[in-house]
CSV table of C-alpha atoms and ligand atoms in Angstrom, one decimal:
chain,number,residue,atom,x,y,z
A,1,MET,CA,114.4,-81.7,-134.5
A,2,LEU,CA,113.0,-81.2,-131.2
A,3,GLY,CA,110.1,-79.3,-129.3
A,4,CYS,CA,110.9,-75.8,-127.8
A,5,ARG,CA,110.7,-76.3,-123.9
A,6,LEU,CA,108.5,-73.0,-123.6
A,7,CYS,CA,106.3,-73.1,-126.7
A,8,GLY,CA,106.6,-76.9,-128.4
A,9,GLY,CA,108.1,-75.3,-131.8
A,10,LEU,CA,110.3,-76.3,-133.6
A,11,VAL,CA,114.1,-75.7,-132.6
A,12,ASP,CA,116.8,-75.8,-134.8
A,13,GLU,CA,120.4,-76.9,-133.7
A,14,LEU,CA,123.1,-74.2,-134.2
A,15,LEU,CA,125.9,-74.9,-132.5
A,16,ASP,CA,127.5,-78.3,-131.1
A,17,LEU,CA,129.8,-77.9,-128.7
A,18,GLY,CA,130.1,-82.0,-128.0
A,19,ARG,CA,130.0,-84.0,-124.6
A,20,GLN,CA,130.1,-81.8,-121.2
A,21,PRO,CA,130.6,-82.1,-118.1
A,22,LEU,CA,128.5,-80.0,-115.5
A,23,ALA,CA,130.5,-76.9,-115.2
A,24,ASN,CA,130.4,-75.8,-112.0
A,25,SER,CA,130.8,-79.6,-110.4
A,26,PHE,CA,134.6,-79.8,-109.5
A,27,PRO,CA,135.4,-82.9,-108.1
A,28,ARG,CA,137.6,-83.9,-105.7
A,29,PRO,CA,140.5,-86.0,-107.0
A,30,ASP,CA,139.3,-88.8,-105.7
A,31,GLN,CA,135.8,-88.4,-107.8
A,32,THR,CA,137.1,-88.6,-110.6
A,33,THR,CA,135.3,-91.7,-112.2
A,34,ASP,CA,131.7,-91.0,-112.0
A,35,GLU,CA,131.0,-87.6,-113.4
A,36,PHE,CA,127.7,-86.8,-115.5
A,37,PHE,CA,128.0,-86.0,-118.9
A,38,TYR,CA,125.4,-84.5,-121.5
A,39,ARG,CA,125.2,-82.7,-125.2
A,40,LEU,CA,125.7,-79.3,-124.8
A,41,ALA,CA,124.3,-78.0,-128.2
A,42,MET,CA,121.9,-75.1,-128.9
A,43,GLY,CA,119.1,-73.9,-131.0
A,44,ALA,CA,116.6,-71.3,-131.7
A,45,CYS,CA,113.0,-72.0,-131.3
A,46,ARG,CA,111.1,-71.1,-135.4
A,47,ASP,CA,108.0,-70.0,-133.7
A,48,CYS,CA,109.4,-68.2,-130.2
A,49,SER,CA,113.0,-67.5,-131.0
A,50,MET,CA,113.8,-68.9,-127.9
A,51,MET,CA,117.7,-70.0,-128.3
A,52,GLN,CA,117.7,-73.0,-126.0
A,53,LEU,CA,119.7,-76.0,-125.2
A,54,LEU,CA,119.1,-79.1,-126.9
A,55,GLU,CA,119.3,-81.5,-123.6
A,56,GLU,CA,118.1,-80.5,-120.0
A,57,VAL,CA,120.4,-82.0,-117.2
A,58,PRO,CA,118.1,-82.5,-113.9
A,59,ARG,CA,118.4,-79.2,-111.5
A,60,ASP,CA,119.3,-81.6,-108.7
A,61,LEU,CA,122.2,-82.7,-110.4
A,62,LYS,CA,123.4,-79.1,-110.2
A,63,TYR,CA,122.2,-77.1,-107.3
A,64,HIS,CA,122.7,-78.7,-104.2
A,65,ASP,CA,124.4,-78.2,-100.8
A,66,GLY,CA,127.8,-78.3,-102.9
A,67,TYR,CA,126.8,-76.0,-105.1
A,68,PRO,CA,130.1,-73.7,-105.5
A,69,TYR,CA,129.4,-70.5,-107.0
A,70,ARG,CA,129.6,-67.4,-105.1
A,71,ALA,CA,127.8,-64.3,-106.0
A,72,SER,CA,129.8,-62.0,-104.0
A,73,GLY,CA,133.0,-63.2,-105.3
A,74,SER,CA,134.0,-60.2,-107.4
A,75,ALA,CA,134.2,-56.4,-106.2
A,76,THR,CA,132.2,-55.7,-109.5
A,77,HIS,CA,129.8,-57.5,-108.7
A,78,ARG,CA,129.4,-56.4,-105.1
A,79,ASP,CA,129.4,-52.9,-106.0
A,80,HIS,CA,126.2,-54.1,-108.8
A,81,PHE,CA,124.2,-55.1,-106.3
A,82,THR,CA,124.6,-52.9,-103.9
A,83,SER,CA,123.4,-50.3,-106.4
A,84,VAL,CA,120.5,-52.7,-107.6
A,85,ALA,CA,119.3,-53.1,-104.1
A,86,THR,CA,119.7,-48.9,-103.3
A,87,ASN,CA,117.6,-48.2,-106.5
A,88,PHE,CA,114.9,-50.5,-105.5
A,89,LEU,CA,114.6,-49.4,-101.9
A,90,ALA,CA,114.2,-45.8,-103.6
A,91,ARG,CA,111.7,-46.3,-106.2
A,92,GLU,CA,110.2,-49.3,-105.7
A,93,LEU,CA,110.4,-50.3,-101.7
A,94,SER,CA,109.4,-46.6,-100.6
A,95,THR,CA,106.3,-47.8,-98.9
A,96,LYS,CA,105.4,-49.2,-95.5
A,97,ASP,CA,105.4,-53.2,-95.5
A,98,ALA,CA,106.7,-53.0,-98.9
A,99,PHE,CA,107.8,-56.7,-99.8
A,100,VAL,CA,110.5,-58.2,-102.6
A,101,VAL,CA,111.5,-61.4,-103.6
A,102,GLU,CA,114.6,-62.2,-105.4
A,103,ILE,CA,115.0,-66.0,-106.8
A,104,GLY,CA,118.2,-67.5,-106.9
A,105,CYS,CA,119.7,-65.2,-103.7
A,106,ASN,CA,122.8,-67.2,-103.9
A,107,ASP,CA,124.9,-65.8,-101.1
A,108,GLY,CA,122.8,-62.7,-100.5
A,109,VAL,CA,125.0,-60.1,-102.3
A,110,MET,CA,121.7,-58.4,-103.2
A,111,LEU,CA,119.7,-59.3,-100.0
A,112,ALA,CA,122.1,-57.6,-97.7
A,113,ARG,CA,121.5,-54.4,-98.1
A,114,ILE,CA,118.0,-54.8,-98.4
A,115,ALA,CA,117.8,-56.9,-95.1
A,116,LYS,CA,119.9,-54.0,-93.7
A,117,ALA,CA,117.5,-51.0,-94.9
A,118,GLY,CA,115.1,-53.4,-92.6
A,119,VAL,CA,112.5,-53.8,-95.6
A,120,ARG,CA,110.6,-57.0,-95.6
A,121,HIS,CA,112.2,-59.3,-98.0
A,122,LEU,CA,112.6,-63.3,-99.1
A,123,GLY,CA,115.3,-64.7,-101.2
A,124,VAL,CA,114.5,-68.3,-102.4
A,125,GLU,CA,117.5,-70.4,-103.0
A,126,PRO,CA,117.8,-74.1,-103.7
A,127,ALA,CA,121.4,-74.7,-102.9
A,128,GLY,CA,122.2,-74.8,-99.2
A,129,GLY,CA,125.8,-74.1,-99.0
A,130,VAL,CA,125.1,-70.5,-100.4
A,131,ALA,CA,121.5,-70.3,-98.5
A,132,GLU,CA,123.4,-70.5,-95.2
A,133,LEU,CA,125.8,-67.7,-96.2
A,134,ALA,CA,122.9,-65.6,-97.3
A,135,ALA,CA,121.1,-66.5,-93.7
A,136,ALA,CA,124.3,-65.8,-91.8
A,137,LYS,CA,123.7,-62.1,-93.5
A,138,GLY,CA,120.7,-61.5,-91.7
A,139,ILE,CA,118.6,-62.6,-94.9
A,140,ASP,CA,115.3,-64.4,-94.8
A,141,VAL,CA,115.9,-67.2,-96.9
A,142,LEU,CA,113.6,-70.1,-98.1
A,143,ARG,CA,115.5,-73.1,-99.5
A,144,GLU,CA,113.6,-74.3,-102.2
A,145,PHE,CA,113.1,-74.0,-106.3
A,146,PHE,CA,110.9,-71.2,-107.1
A,147,GLU,CA,107.7,-72.4,-109.0
A,148,GLU,CA,104.4,-72.1,-109.0
A,149,GLU,CA,103.7,-73.9,-105.9
A,150,THR,CA,106.4,-72.2,-104.0
A,151,ALA,CA,105.2,-68.8,-105.5
A,152,VAL,CA,101.3,-69.7,-104.3
A,153,ARG,CA,102.7,-70.6,-100.3
A,154,ILE,CA,105.0,-67.9,-100.3
A,155,ARG,CA,101.9,-65.4,-101.1
A,156,SER,CA,99.8,-66.9,-98.8
A,157,THR,CA,101.9,-66.0,-95.9
A,158,HIS,CA,103.9,-63.0,-96.9
A,159,GLY,CA,100.8,-61.2,-99.0
A,160,PRO,CA,102.3,-60.0,-102.8
A,161,ALA,CA,104.9,-58.9,-104.2
A,162,ASP,CA,106.4,-55.2,-105.2
A,163,VAL,CA,109.1,-56.2,-106.8
A,164,ILE,CA,110.6,-59.9,-107.8
A,165,PHE,CA,114.0,-59.9,-108.3
A,166,ALA,CA,116.3,-62.3,-110.3
A,167,ALA,CA,120.1,-62.4,-111.2
A,168,ASN,CA,121.5,-64.6,-113.9
A,169,THR,CA,119.0,-67.2,-112.4
A,170,ILE,CA,115.6,-67.0,-114.8
A,171,CYS,CA,117.9,-68.7,-117.3
A,172,HIS,CA,118.6,-71.1,-115.1
A,173,ILE,CA,115.1,-72.2,-115.7
A,174,PRO,CA,113.9,-74.4,-117.8
A,175,TYR,CA,110.5,-75.0,-116.9
A,176,ALA,CA,109.4,-71.4,-117.3
A,177,ASP,CA,106.0,-71.9,-117.5
A,178,SER,CA,105.8,-72.9,-113.6
A,179,LEU,CA,108.2,-70.2,-113.6
A,180,MET,CA,105.9,-67.6,-114.7
A,181,ARG,CA,102.8,-69.0,-113.5
A,182,GLY,CA,104.4,-68.0,-109.8
A,183,VAL,CA,105.2,-64.9,-110.9
A,184,ALA,CA,102.0,-64.0,-112.1
A,185,ALA,CA,100.7,-65.4,-108.4
A,186,LEU,CA,103.2,-63.9,-106.4
A,187,LEU,CA,103.1,-60.4,-107.7
A,188,LYS,CA,101.3,-57.1,-106.6
A,189,PRO,CA,98.5,-55.9,-109.9
A,190,GLY,CA,101.4,-52.5,-109.6
A,191,GLY,CA,104.6,-54.4,-109.0
A,192,ILE,CA,107.6,-55.3,-111.0
A,193,PHE,CA,109.7,-58.7,-112.1
A,194,VAL,CA,113.0,-57.5,-113.1
A,195,PHE,CA,115.6,-59.8,-113.9
A,196,GLU,CA,119.1,-59.9,-115.4
A,197,GLU,CA,120.6,-62.1,-117.3
A,198,PRO,CA,123.1,-63.0,-120.2
A,199,TYR,CA,122.8,-61.9,-123.1
A,200,LEU,CA,122.2,-63.8,-127.0
A,201,GLY,CA,123.4,-60.6,-128.6
A,202,THR,CA,127.1,-60.7,-126.4
A,203,VAL,CA,127.2,-64.2,-126.6
A,204,ILE,CA,127.4,-64.0,-130.3
A,205,ASN,CA,128.8,-60.7,-131.3
A,206,GLY,CA,131.7,-61.4,-128.2
A,207,MET,CA,131.8,-64.8,-129.5
A,208,ALA,CA,131.1,-65.4,-126.1
A,209,PHE,CA,130.7,-69.6,-126.5
A,210,ASP,CA,131.8,-70.5,-122.8
A,211,GLN,CA,129.1,-68.9,-121.7
A,212,LEU,CA,127.1,-71.7,-122.7
A,213,TYR,CA,126.8,-74.6,-120.1
A,214,ASP,CA,124.5,-76.7,-118.2
A,215,GLU,CA,122.9,-74.2,-116.1
A,216,HIS,CA,122.3,-71.5,-118.9
A,217,PHE,CA,119.1,-73.2,-120.8
A,218,TYR,CA,118.1,-70.3,-122.3
A,219,PHE,CA,119.5,-67.4,-123.8
A,220,PHE,CA,117.5,-64.8,-123.8
A,221,THR,CA,116.5,-61.9,-126.6
A,222,VAL,CA,114.5,-59.0,-126.1
A,223,ARG,CA,112.5,-60.5,-128.9
A,224,SER,CA,112.2,-64.0,-127.1
A,225,VAL,CA,111.5,-62.3,-123.2
A,226,GLN,CA,108.8,-60.0,-125.0
A,227,SER,CA,107.4,-63.2,-126.7
A,228,MET,CA,107.8,-65.0,-122.9
A,229,ALA,CA,106.2,-62.3,-121.7
A,230,ARG,CA,103.2,-61.9,-124.0
A,231,ARG,CA,102.9,-65.8,-123.9
A,232,PHE,CA,102.3,-65.3,-119.7
A,233,GLY,CA,99.6,-62.3,-119.5
A,234,PHE,CA,102.9,-59.4,-118.6
A,235,GLU,CA,104.0,-56.6,-120.9
A,236,LEU,CA,108.1,-56.4,-121.2
A,237,ILE,CA,108.2,-52.4,-120.4
A,238,ASP,CA,111.5,-52.3,-120.0
A,239,ALA,CA,115.0,-53.5,-120.9
A,240,GLU,CA,118.7,-52.5,-120.3
A,241,PRO,CA,122.1,-53.3,-121.0
A,242,THR,CA,124.2,-54.0,-118.0
A,243,PRO,CA,128.0,-54.9,-117.7
A,244,LEU,CA,128.3,-57.7,-115.9
A,245,HIS,CA,129.2,-61.2,-117.3
A,246,GLY,CA,130.9,-59.3,-120.2
A,247,GLY,CA,127.5,-57.5,-121.5
A,248,SER,CA,124.0,-58.9,-119.6
A,249,MET,CA,120.7,-57.1,-120.4
A,250,ARG,CA,118.4,-56.2,-117.1
A,251,TYR,CA,114.2,-57.2,-118.2
A,252,THR,CA,111.3,-55.8,-116.2
A,253,LEU,CA,107.7,-57.5,-116.8
A,254,ALA,CA,104.8,-55.9,-115.4
A,255,LEU,CA,100.5,-56.6,-116.1
A,256,PRO,CA,99.8,-54.7,-119.1
A,257,GLY,CA,98.7,-51.6,-118.7
A,258,GLN,CA,100.0,-50.8,-115.1
A,259,ARG,CA,103.3,-49.4,-115.9
A,260,ALA,CA,104.5,-47.1,-119.2
A,261,ARG,CA,106.9,-48.6,-121.5
A,262,THR,CA,110.0,-47.0,-122.4
A,263,ALA,CA,111.6,-46.2,-125.5
A,264,ASN,CA,114.3,-49.0,-124.9
A,265,VAL,CA,112.5,-51.8,-126.0
A,266,ARG,CA,111.5,-51.2,-129.4
A,267,SER,CA,115.4,-49.8,-130.7
A,268,LEU,CA,116.5,-53.0,-128.7
A,269,LEU,CA,114.2,-54.9,-131.3
A,270,ALA,CA,115.1,-53.2,-134.6
A,271,GLN,CA,119.3,-53.7,-133.1
A,272,GLU,CA,118.1,-57.5,-132.8
A,273,GLU,CA,117.7,-58.4,-136.4
A,274,GLU,CA,121.0,-58.6,-137.8
A,275,LEU,CA,121.7,-60.8,-134.7
A,276,THR,CA,118.8,-64.0,-135.6
A,277,LYS,CA,120.0,-64.4,-139.5
A,278,PRO,CA,121.3,-67.8,-140.6
A,279,ASP,CA,124.6,-65.8,-142.1
A,280,THR,CA,124.9,-64.5,-138.1
A,281,TYR,CA,125.1,-67.8,-136.5
A,282,ARG,CA,127.3,-69.7,-139.3
A,283,ARG,CA,130.0,-66.6,-138.6
A,284,PHE,CA,129.6,-67.5,-134.8
A,285,ARG,CA,130.5,-70.9,-135.7
A,286,SER,CA,133.4,-70.4,-137.9
A,287,ALA,CA,134.7,-67.9,-135.3
A,288,VAL,CA,134.3,-70.6,-132.2
A,289,GLU,CA,136.1,-73.3,-134.4
A,290,ARG,CA,139.2,-70.8,-135.2
A,291,ILE,CA,139.1,-70.1,-131.1
A,292,ARG,CA,139.6,-73.8,-130.6
A,293,HIS,CA,142.4,-74.0,-133.3
A,294,ASP,CA,144.2,-70.8,-132.5
A,295,LEU,CA,144.3,-71.1,-128.6
A,296,VAL,CA,145.3,-75.0,-128.3
A,297,GLY,CA,148.4,-73.9,-131.4
A,298,LEU,CA,149.4,-71.2,-128.8
A,299,LEU,CA,149.4,-73.4,-126.2
A,300,GLU,CA,151.0,-76.2,-127.7
A,301,GLN,CA,153.7,-73.6,-128.9
A,302,LEU,CA,154.8,-72.4,-125.7
A,303,LYS,CA,154.7,-75.7,-124.3
A,304,GLN,CA,157.2,-76.5,-126.8
A,305,ASP,CA,159.1,-73.4,-126.0
A,306,GLY,CA,159.5,-74.4,-122.4
A,307,ARG,CA,157.4,-71.2,-121.5
A,308,THR,CA,154.6,-71.8,-118.4
A,309,VAL,CA,151.2,-71.2,-118.6
A,310,VAL,CA,148.5,-71.1,-115.3
A,311,GLY,CA,145.2,-70.7,-115.9
A,312,TYR,CA,143.5,-67.4,-114.2
A,313,GLY,CA,139.8,-68.2,-112.9
A,314,ALA,CA,137.7,-71.1,-112.8
A,315,PRO,CA,134.0,-70.1,-113.4
A,316,GLY,CA,131.9,-72.4,-115.1
A,317,LYS,CA,133.4,-70.6,-118.8
A,318,VAL,CA,136.4,-72.7,-117.8
A,319,THR,CA,134.6,-76.2,-118.1
A,320,THR,CA,133.1,-75.6,-121.3
A,321,VAL,CA,136.5,-73.7,-123.2
A,322,THR,CA,138.8,-76.6,-121.7
A,323,ASN,CA,136.4,-79.4,-123.0
A,324,TYR,CA,135.2,-78.1,-126.2
A,325,CYS,CA,138.9,-77.3,-127.1
A,326,GLY,CA,140.7,-80.7,-125.2
A,327,ILE,CA,142.9,-78.6,-122.7
A,328,GLY,CA,143.8,-80.3,-120.1
A,329,PRO,CA,147.1,-80.4,-117.5
A,330,ASP,CA,149.7,-81.4,-120.1
A,331,LEU,CA,148.8,-77.9,-121.3
A,332,VAL,CA,147.7,-75.5,-118.3
A,333,PRO,CA,148.7,-77.7,-115.4
A,334,TYR,CA,146.7,-75.8,-113.0
A,335,VAL,CA,144.0,-72.6,-112.4
A,336,CYS,CA,144.4,-70.3,-109.7
A,337,ASP,CA,140.8,-69.2,-108.3
A,338,SER,CA,139.7,-67.1,-105.1
A,339,THR,CA,136.6,-69.4,-104.6
A,340,PRO,CA,137.2,-72.1,-101.6
A,341,SER,CA,134.9,-74.2,-102.7
A,342,LYS,CA,136.7,-74.7,-106.1
A,343,GLN,CA,140.3,-74.7,-104.8
A,344,HIS,CA,142.1,-77.9,-104.1
A,345,ARG,CA,139.7,-79.7,-106.5
A,346,LEU,CA,139.6,-80.0,-110.5
A,347,VAL,CA,138.3,-78.5,-113.7
A,348,PRO,CA,135.5,-80.6,-114.4
A,349,GLY,CA,136.2,-83.3,-117.3
A,350,THR,CA,139.4,-82.0,-118.0
A,351,HIS,CA,140.6,-82.1,-114.5
A,352,ILE,CA,143.1,-79.6,-114.3
A,353,PRO,CA,143.8,-78.8,-110.5
A,354,VAL,CA,142.4,-75.8,-109.1
A,355,ARG,CA,145.1,-73.8,-106.5
A,356,PRO,CA,144.5,-70.9,-104.2
A,357,PRO,CA,145.4,-67.4,-105.7
A,358,ASP,CA,148.5,-67.9,-104.0
A,359,ALA,CA,150.0,-70.2,-106.1
A,360,PHE,CA,149.9,-67.7,-109.1
A,361,ARG,CA,152.7,-65.6,-107.3
A,362,ASP,CA,154.8,-69.1,-106.4
A,363,PRO,CA,156.5,-68.1,-109.0
A,364,TYR,CA,154.7,-66.2,-111.6
A,365,PRO,CA,154.3,-68.7,-114.8
A,366,ASP,CA,155.3,-66.5,-118.1
A,367,TYR,CA,151.3,-66.8,-119.1
A,368,ALA,CA,148.3,-66.4,-117.6
A,369,LEU,CA,145.5,-68.0,-119.7
A,370,LEU,CA,142.3,-65.9,-118.2
A,371,PHE,CA,139.5,-68.1,-118.3
A,372,ALA,CA,137.7,-65.0,-115.7
A,373,TRP,CA,137.8,-62.8,-118.8
A,374,ASN,CA,134.4,-61.2,-117.6
A,375,HIS,CA,136.9,-59.7,-114.5
A,376,ALA,CA,139.5,-58.2,-117.1
A,377,ASP,CA,139.9,-54.7,-115.7
A,378,GLU,CA,139.9,-55.9,-112.0
A,379,ILE,CA,142.2,-58.8,-111.9
A,380,ILE,CA,145.0,-57.4,-114.5
A,381,ALA,CA,144.9,-54.0,-112.4
A,382,LYS,CA,145.4,-56.4,-109.0
A,383,GLU,CA,148.0,-58.1,-110.9
A,384,GLN,CA,150.1,-55.2,-112.1
A,385,ALA,CA,152.9,-56.7,-110.8
A,386,PHE,CA,153.0,-60.0,-112.8
A,387,LEU,CA,152.6,-57.9,-116.5
A,388,GLU,CA,156.0,-55.7,-114.4
A,389,ALA,CA,157.6,-58.8,-113.6
A,390,GLY,CA,157.3,-60.0,-117.6
A,391,GLY,CA,154.0,-62.2,-117.9
A,392,SER,CA,151.6,-61.7,-120.3
A,393,TRP,CA,147.9,-62.1,-120.4
A,394,ILE,CA,146.2,-64.4,-122.9
A,395,LEU,CA,142.5,-63.8,-123.8
A,396,TYR,CA,140.7,-65.8,-125.4
A,397,VAL,CA,137.5,-64.1,-126.8
A,398,PRO,CA,136.2,-62.7,-129.3
A,399,GLU,CA,140.0,-63.8,-130.7
A,400,VAL,CA,142.7,-65.3,-128.9
A,401,ARG,CA,145.4,-62.5,-128.4
A,402,VAL,CA,148.2,-61.6,-126.0
A,403,VAL,CA,148.7,-58.8,-123.8
A,404,ARG,CA,151.8,-57.7,-122.6
A,405,HIS,CA,152.8,-54.7,-120.5
A,406,VAL,CA,154.2,-51.6,-122.4
A,407,PRO,CA,156.8,-50.2,-120.3
A,408,ALA,CA,155.3,-46.2,-119.7
A,409,GLY,CA,157.2,-44.2,-121.9
A,410,ARG,CA,157.9,-46.8,-125.2
B,501,SAM,N1,122.1,-63.9,-108.5
B,501,SAM,C1,123.1,-64.1,-108.3
B,501,SAM,C2,124.2,-63.7,-109.4
B,501,SAM,O1,123.4,-62.9,-110.2
B,501,SAM,O2,125.5,-63.7,-109.1
B,501,SAM,C3,123.5,-65.4,-108.1
B,501,SAM,C4,123.5,-66.4,-109.6
B,501,SAM,S1,124.0,-68.4,-109.4
B,501,SAM,C5,124.4,-68.3,-110.9
B,501,SAM,C6,122.2,-69.0,-110.0
B,501,SAM,C7,121.9,-69.6,-108.7
B,501,SAM,O3,119.8,-69.7,-108.9
B,501,SAM,C8,122.1,-70.7,-108.2
B,501,SAM,O4,122.2,-70.1,-106.6
B,501,SAM,C9,120.6,-71.1,-107.9
B,501,SAM,O5,120.8,-72.5,-107.1
B,501,SAM,C10,119.8,-70.4,-108.3
B,501,SAM,N2,118.6,-71.1,-108.3
B,501,SAM,C11,118.5,-72.1,-109.4
B,501,SAM,N3,117.6,-72.9,-109.6
B,501,SAM,C12,116.2,-71.7,-108.9
B,501,SAM,C13,114.6,-72.2,-108.6
B,501,SAM,N4,114.3,-72.9,-109.7
B,501,SAM,N5,114.8,-71.0,-108.0
B,501,SAM,C14,115.5,-70.3,-107.3
B,501,SAM,N6,116.7,-70.3,-107.2
B,501,SAM,C15,117.5,-71.2,-108.6
B,502,TMP,P1,132.0,-65.4,-112.6
B,502,TMP,O1,132.8,-64.9,-114.1
B,502,TMP,O2,131.0,-66.0,-112.6
B,502,TMP,O3,131.7,-64.4,-111.8
B,502,TMP,O4,133.3,-66.1,-111.8
B,502,TMP,C1,134.6,-65.5,-112.0
B,502,TMP,C2,135.6,-66.9,-111.5
B,502,TMP,O5,137.1,-66.2,-111.3
B,502,TMP,C3,135.0,-67.1,-109.6
B,502,TMP,O6,135.2,-68.3,-109.7
B,502,TMP,C4,135.8,-66.3,-108.9
B,502,TMP,C5,137.3,-66.2,-109.8
B,502,TMP,N1,138.2,-65.0,-109.3
B,502,TMP,C6,139.1,-65.0,-109.2
B,502,TMP,O7,140.1,-66.1,-109.0
B,502,TMP,N2,139.9,-64.0,-108.8
B,502,TMP,C7,139.4,-62.7,-109.0
B,502,TMP,O8,140.2,-61.3,-108.8
B,502,TMP,C8,138.7,-62.8,-109.8
B,502,TMP,C9,137.8,-61.2,-110.1
B,502,TMP,C10,137.1,-63.4,-109.7
B,503,ZN,ZN1,109.6,-71.6,-128.6
């Protein structure tokens, strides 16, 4: 049994998805021989309840100049982060000289709005490619990993922050002790630390096992974040569900006594009791095995029937699901994705080619396997002509199912 990365307590293993490559390390066709593999398994700490991966991948292997994730890659994300920024501007950053820091600003999807408003800000982003995209939008970016030493330096050059924000980044940081000491050093006494991250409840209740990959080191609950906050001298004053990535949670931390606590925390804690019971984890494990069985069975049947299948979207999730299920180019000959840095490369491990979106229409396949299922509404609406041409979508969480066009009037 392993020790918890946060508190040293005993961690019980709950799910093992086998040996996996790095989810966002899409190799070129000539780079397939030296892929990095690790064991993708997660477990919960008996003491602080934090759900975490059992093996940690070194951060430099993940977040480097070629890191392909683009936060601005969908209209849903652009709209969401613009409204996050607008809310901060109205509620937290209206004083003269206000200062906001974003940890993991990526291509600047949130800070662009802040920079436009002329408010002091700093994005901390170690991945050079996306940091350059942010800088090109007029955003001040520090190309480094945020940790205690970085935070102390930022404070001494810029002063304390009114708001520290992060999205889909805090769960990427195994060294939570250095991160939290950094936040404590940088935040103004009356300031807030806000982060929105994938939620364990969504993963478990939605059978979203493909949210597990090397970058998502922790899966937070309100309970585990509350425990983490206290450990580092903070109070969890609010928790609020947000819609991205199929259902995330936004946590707000402040120094004790500085801000009023909302009623949300208590009601979400009560809802979480069922979530962490052994029976819940057993059901999750068998549902994941069932998805593998049904999805592979469906793809093999379609192949036998001479039907064509193409993958739609190559998010990090595609790596987990195709490697866990053993789905390669024999079952899904290619995947279409709008991210230029993923195109003409291969899905890690299973080596399914990634092509630009045009390849989807040239010609339409009979079936499209939707790996970017969290963008289902946006994508299915955008690709209405595919359904009208007789195509069908395959979705695989929370269970495998086929969505066909029902002509109006039937
Ligand atoms: N915030 C964006 C969003 O929600 O779409 C980007 C999320 S992306 C999945 C995670 C980002 O965190 C990457 O751009 C990565 O380089 C960055 N990151 C990872 N570790 C970090 C650290 N210690 N400090 C700052 N950024 C980090
Ligand atoms: P995400 O769920 O992590 O944001 O990743 C979504 C992936 O799907 C990303 O690689 C971009 C891709 N995508 C498309 O190819 N077409 C689309 O219309 C959308 C919304 C996303
Ligand atoms: Zn622990």
